[in-house]
PDB file of C-alpha atoms in Angstrom:
ATOM      1  CA  MET A   1       4.031 -12.710  68.819  1.00 80.00           C
ATOM      2  CA  ILE A   2       7.231 -12.558  66.750  1.00 83.00           C
ATOM      3  CA  PRO A   3       5.897  -9.924  64.308  1.00 84.00           C
ATOM      4  CA  VAL A   4       4.824  -7.750  67.237  1.00 84.00           C
ATOM      5  CA  MET A   5       8.244  -8.169  68.854  1.00 84.00           C
ATOM      6  CA  GLN A   6       9.934  -7.238  65.579  1.00 86.00           C
ATOM      7  CA  TRP A   7       7.780  -4.149  65.229  1.00 86.00           C
ATOM      8  CA  GLU A   8       8.391  -3.063  68.832  1.00 85.00           C
ATOM      9  CA  ALA A   9      12.141  -3.711  68.684  1.00 86.00           C
ATOM     10  CA  LYS A  10      12.392  -1.637  65.527  1.00 88.00           C
ATOM     11  CA  LYS A  11      10.145   1.138  66.868  1.00 90.00           C
ATOM     12  CA  MET A  12      12.026   1.370  70.175  1.00 89.00           C
ATOM     13  CA  GLY A  13      15.409   1.308  68.429  1.00 89.00           C
ATOM     14  CA  TRP A  14      16.485  -1.874  70.226  1.00 88.00           C
ATOM     15  CA  SER A  15      17.528  -3.580  66.993  1.00 87.00           C
ATOM     16  CA  ASN A  16      17.344  -2.958  63.299  1.00 87.00           C
ATOM     17  CA  GLU A  17      15.874  -5.487  60.870  1.00 85.00           C
ATOM     18  CA  ASP A  18      19.148  -7.352  60.298  1.00 87.00           C
ATOM     19  CA  GLU A  19      19.899  -7.582  64.023  1.00 89.00           C
ATOM     20  CA  PHE A  20      16.382  -8.826  64.744  1.00 88.00           C
ATOM     21  CA  TYR A  21      16.605 -11.535  62.090  1.00 88.00           C
ATOM     22  CA  GLU A  22      20.012 -12.544  63.477  1.00 87.00           C
ATOM     23  CA  ASP A  23      18.515 -12.821  66.986  1.00 87.00           C
ATOM     24  CA  LEU A  24      15.516 -14.710  65.588  1.00 87.00           C
ATOM     25  CA  SER A  25      17.781 -17.136  63.725  1.00 85.00           C
ATOM     26  CA  ILE A  26      19.790 -17.853  66.868  1.00 86.00           C
ATOM     27  CA  ALA A  27      16.590 -18.172  68.910  1.00 84.00           C
ATOM     28  CA  GLN A  28      15.300 -20.825  66.513  1.00 82.00           C
ATOM     29  CA  THR A  29      18.336 -22.999  67.195  1.00 81.00           C
ATOM     30  CA  ILE A  30      17.789 -22.924  70.967  1.00 81.00           C
ATOM     31  CA  PRO A  31      15.298 -25.425  72.444  1.00 81.00           C
ATOM     32  CA  GLY A  32      12.145 -23.782  73.743  1.00 80.00           C
ATOM     33  CA  PRO A  33       9.511 -21.334  72.542  1.00 85.00           C
ATOM     34  CA  ILE A  34      10.810 -19.080  69.784  1.00 85.00           C
ATOM     35  CA  ALA A  35       9.135 -15.946  71.158  1.00 86.00           C
ATOM     36  CA  PHE A  36      10.698 -16.487  74.574  1.00 88.00           C
ATOM     37  CA  ASN A  37      14.142 -17.164  73.089  1.00 90.00           C
ATOM     38  CA  THR A  38      13.893 -14.181  70.749  1.00 90.00           C
ATOM     39  CA  ALA A  39      12.914 -11.876  73.623  1.00 90.00           C
ATOM     40  CA  ILE A  40      15.917 -13.058  75.605  1.00 90.00           C
ATOM     41  CA  MET A  41      18.239 -12.476  72.632  1.00 90.00           C
ATOM     42  CA  VAL A  42      16.879  -8.959  72.049  1.00 90.00           C
ATOM     43  CA  GLY A  43      16.974  -8.195  75.795  1.00 91.00           C
ATOM     44  CA  LYS A  44      20.592  -9.336  75.966  1.00 91.00           C
ATOM     45  CA  ARG A  45      21.453  -7.163  72.961  1.00 89.00           C
ATOM     46  CA  VAL A  46      19.880  -4.118  74.623  1.00 90.00           C
ATOM     47  CA  ALA A  47      20.952  -4.481  78.277  1.00 91.00           C
ATOM     48  CA  GLY A  48      23.100  -7.583  78.718  1.00 91.00           C
ATOM     49  CA  ILE A  49      22.188 -10.365  81.154  1.00 92.00           C
ATOM     50  CA  PRO A  50      19.766  -8.224  83.234  1.00 94.00           C
ATOM     51  CA  GLY A  51      18.010  -7.277  79.992  1.00 92.00           C
ATOM     52  CA  ALA A  52      17.747 -10.924  79.001  1.00 91.00           C
ATOM     53  CA  LEU A  53      16.238 -11.857  82.365  1.00 94.00           C
ATOM     54  CA  LEU A  54      13.779  -8.969  82.322  1.00 94.00           C
ATOM     55  CA  ALA A  55      12.800  -9.695  78.718  1.00 90.00           C
ATOM     56  CA  GLY A  56      12.161 -13.338  79.602  1.00 91.00           C
ATOM     57  CA  ILE A  57       9.878 -12.380  82.474  1.00 93.00           C
ATOM     58  CA  ALA A  58       8.199  -9.635  80.465  1.00 91.00           C
ATOM     59  CA  VAL A  59       7.392 -11.915  77.545  1.00 88.00           C
ATOM     60  CA  VAL A  60       5.881 -14.680  79.716  1.00 90.00           C
ATOM     61  CA  LEU A  61       3.796 -12.954  82.391  1.00 92.00           C
ATOM     62  CA  PRO A  62       1.479 -10.628  80.413  1.00 90.00           C
ATOM     63  CA  PRO A  63       0.362 -13.286  77.907  1.00 86.00           C
ATOM     64  CA  PHE A  64      -0.198 -15.766  80.728  1.00 91.00           C
ATOM     65  CA  PHE A  65      -2.549 -13.442  82.584  1.00 94.00           C
ATOM     66  CA  ALA A  66      -4.187 -12.287  79.346  1.00 93.00           C
ATOM     67  CA  ILE A  67      -4.895 -15.866  78.252  1.00 91.00           C
ATOM     68  CA  VAL A  68      -6.375 -16.738  81.636  1.00 93.00           C
ATOM     69  CA  ALA A  69      -8.586 -13.631  81.573  1.00 94.00           C
ATOM     70  CA  VAL A  70      -9.747 -14.066  77.971  1.00 89.00           C
ATOM     71  CA  ALA A  71     -10.350 -17.791  78.388  1.00 89.00           C
ATOM     72  CA  SER A  72     -12.499 -17.174  81.469  1.00 92.00           C
ATOM     73  CA  VAL A  73     -14.610 -14.690  79.467  1.00 88.00           C
ATOM     74  CA  ILE A  74     -14.811 -16.664  76.209  1.00 87.00           C
ATOM     75  CA  LYS A  75     -15.456 -20.139  77.613  1.00 88.00           C
ATOM     76  CA  PRO A  76     -19.113 -19.484  78.523  1.00 90.00           C
ATOM     77  CA  LEU A  77     -19.610 -17.928  75.056  1.00 90.00           C
ATOM     78  CA  SER A  78     -17.762 -20.586  73.061  1.00 86.00           C
ATOM     79  CA  ASN A  79     -20.939 -21.701  71.250  1.00 90.00           C
ATOM     80  CA  ASN A  80     -21.847 -18.161  70.185  1.00 92.00           C
ATOM     81  CA  ILE A  81     -21.556 -17.739  66.410  1.00 93.00           C
ATOM     82  CA  TYR A  82     -19.953 -14.283  66.714  1.00 92.00           C
ATOM     83  CA  VAL A  83     -17.313 -15.480  69.160  1.00 89.00           C
ATOM     84  CA  ARG A  84     -16.519 -18.438  66.899  1.00 91.00           C
ATOM     85  CA  GLY A  85     -16.212 -16.066  63.920  1.00 93.00           C
ATOM     86  CA  PHE A  86     -13.937 -13.783  65.915  1.00 91.00           C
ATOM     87  CA  LEU A  87     -11.680 -16.709  66.862  1.00 89.00           C
ATOM     88  CA  LYS A  88     -11.525 -17.878  63.236  1.00 92.00           C
ATOM     89  CA  GLY A  89     -10.540 -14.328  62.215  1.00 94.00           C
ATOM     90  CA  CYS A  90      -7.806 -14.281  64.866  1.00 91.00           C
ATOM     91  CA  TYR A  91      -6.536 -17.605  63.555  1.00 91.00           C
ATOM     92  CA  ALA A  92      -6.310 -16.207  60.011  1.00 94.00           C
ATOM     93  CA  ALA A  93      -4.509 -13.087  61.266  1.00 93.00           C
ATOM     94  CA  VAL A  94      -1.947 -15.190  63.123  1.00 90.00           C
ATOM     95  CA  ILE A  95      -1.238 -17.204  59.977  1.00 91.00           C
ATOM     96  CA  GLY A  96      -0.714 -13.968  58.039  1.00 91.00           C
ATOM     97  CA  LEU A  97       1.625 -12.541  60.662  1.00 86.00           C
ATOM     98  CA  VAL A  98       3.705 -15.722  60.824  1.00 84.00           C
ATOM     99  CA  PHE A  99       3.884 -15.838  57.030  1.00 87.00           C
ATOM    100  CA  ASN A 100       5.124 -12.225  57.024  1.00 86.00           C
ATOM    101  CA  VAL A 101       8.047 -13.097  59.305  1.00 80.00           C
ATOM    102  CA  PHE A 102       8.745 -16.276  57.301  1.00 80.00           C
ATOM    103  CA  TYR A 103       8.753 -14.240  54.090  1.00 86.00           C
ATOM    104  CA  GLY A 104      11.195 -11.756  55.637  1.00 81.00           C
ATOM    105  CA  LEU A 105      13.548 -14.592  56.593  1.00 77.00           C
ATOM    106  CA  ILE A 106      13.379 -16.062  53.084  1.00 79.00           C
ATOM    107  CA  LYS A 107      14.090 -12.667  51.510  1.00 82.00           C
ATOM    108  CA  LYS A 108      17.231 -12.280  53.660  1.00 79.00           C
ATOM    109  CA  GLN A 109      18.672 -15.616  52.517  1.00 77.00           C
ATOM    110  CA  LYS A 110      21.339 -15.757  49.863  1.00 81.00           C
ATOM    111  CA  TRP A 111      19.786 -18.446  47.680  1.00 82.00           C
ATOM    112  CA  THR A 112      21.964 -20.711  45.577  1.00 86.00           C
ATOM    113  CA  ILE A 113      20.939 -23.550  43.279  1.00 88.00           C
ATOM    114  CA  PHE A 114      22.164 -25.994  45.938  1.00 86.00           C
ATOM    115  CA  LYS A 115      19.944 -24.461  48.648  1.00 86.00           C
ATOM    116  CA  VAL A 116      16.892 -24.398  46.355  1.00 87.00           C
ATOM    117  CA  VAL A 117      17.406 -28.067  45.403  1.00 90.00           C
ATOM    118  CA  ILE A 118      17.812 -29.157  49.051  1.00 89.00           C
ATOM    119  CA  VAL A 119      14.739 -27.234  50.239  1.00 87.00           C
ATOM    120  CA  ALA A 120      12.662 -28.441  47.245  1.00 90.00           C
ATOM    121  CA  ALA A 121      13.734 -32.048  47.892  1.00 91.00           C
ATOM    122  CA  GLY A 122      12.721 -31.675  51.563  1.00 90.00           C
ATOM    123  CA  VAL A 123       9.312 -30.255  50.651  1.00 89.00           C
ATOM    124  CA  ILE A 124       8.680 -33.030  48.101  1.00 92.00           C
ATOM    125  CA  LEU A 125       9.670 -35.719  50.639  1.00 91.00           C
ATOM    126  CA  LEU A 126       7.292 -34.219  53.212  1.00 89.00           C
ATOM    127  CA  ILE A 127       4.451 -34.057  50.673  1.00 90.00           C
ATOM    128  CA  LEU A 128       5.015 -37.715  49.794  1.00 91.00           C
ATOM    129  CA  ASN A 129       5.307 -38.887  53.408  1.00 87.00           C
ATOM    130  CA  ASN A 130       4.762 -36.468  56.275  1.00 81.00           C
ATOM    131  CA  ASP A 131       5.771 -39.154  58.806  1.00 87.00           C
ATOM    132  CA  LEU A 132       9.358 -38.297  57.875  1.00 85.00           C
ATOM    133  CA  LEU A 133       9.155 -34.781  59.317  1.00 85.00           C
ATOM    134  CA  ILE A 134      12.006 -35.061  61.809  1.00 86.00           C
ATOM    135  CA  PRO A 135      14.506 -36.957  59.573  1.00 88.00           C
ATOM    136  CA  VAL A 136      13.766 -34.700  56.598  1.00 88.00           C
ATOM    137  CA  PHE A 137      14.016 -31.553  58.720  1.00 85.00           C
ATOM    138  CA  ALA A 138      17.302 -32.726  60.263  1.00 86.00           C
ATOM    139  CA  GLY A 139      18.672 -33.731  56.855  1.00 88.00           C
ATOM    140  CA  VAL A 140      17.767 -30.414  55.238  1.00 86.00           C
ATOM    141  CA  LEU A 141      19.360 -28.517  58.128  1.00 82.00           C
ATOM    142  CA  PHE A 142      22.467 -30.698  57.906  1.00 85.00           C
ATOM    143  CA  PHE A 143      22.910 -30.110  54.180  1.00 83.00           C
ATOM    144  CA  LEU A 144      22.130 -26.396  54.377  1.00 80.00           C
ATOM    145  CA  TYR A 145      24.389 -25.767  57.350  1.00 76.00           C
ATOM    146  CA  PHE A 146      27.344 -28.092  56.780  1.00 77.00           C
ATOM    147  CA  LYS A 147      27.355 -28.543  53.022  1.00 74.00           C
ATOM    148  CA  GLY A 148      26.015 -25.139  52.083  1.00 62.00           C
ATOM    149  CA  VAL A 149      28.736 -23.121  53.815  1.00 56.00           C
ATOM    150  CA  GLU A 150      30.659 -21.248  51.173  1.00 53.00           C
TER     151      GLU A 150
END
């Protein structure tokens, strides 16, 4: 959903790439779904508080009804080989779209040796023991945010 939001925000002139990534970064720090938080941030940028409220409603209602409608159609066909192939293709497309946004965020970073070492240490710790996800994630954020400020 985030790549589609980015594309629409850029196409409609609601935010440029830097503004969108700034909104996305702030949205990631707020508890809750990232797409919902990002929509609120973009809506607030465009039209203030009423824009944030409308964006929140607009980002929740259509997918809710679409999921209910698609699920009611697909459920009886869930054992069909073509439907299963379609769903696997959708899954691959979603991974590609998320990776595209992730790649854009990484490109925007100003990487230093310190940041690379901290991120690499976090990845290695998670590969060695993925039960440490929350402490490693919190530690990496702590070092990048508080110790990485120049």
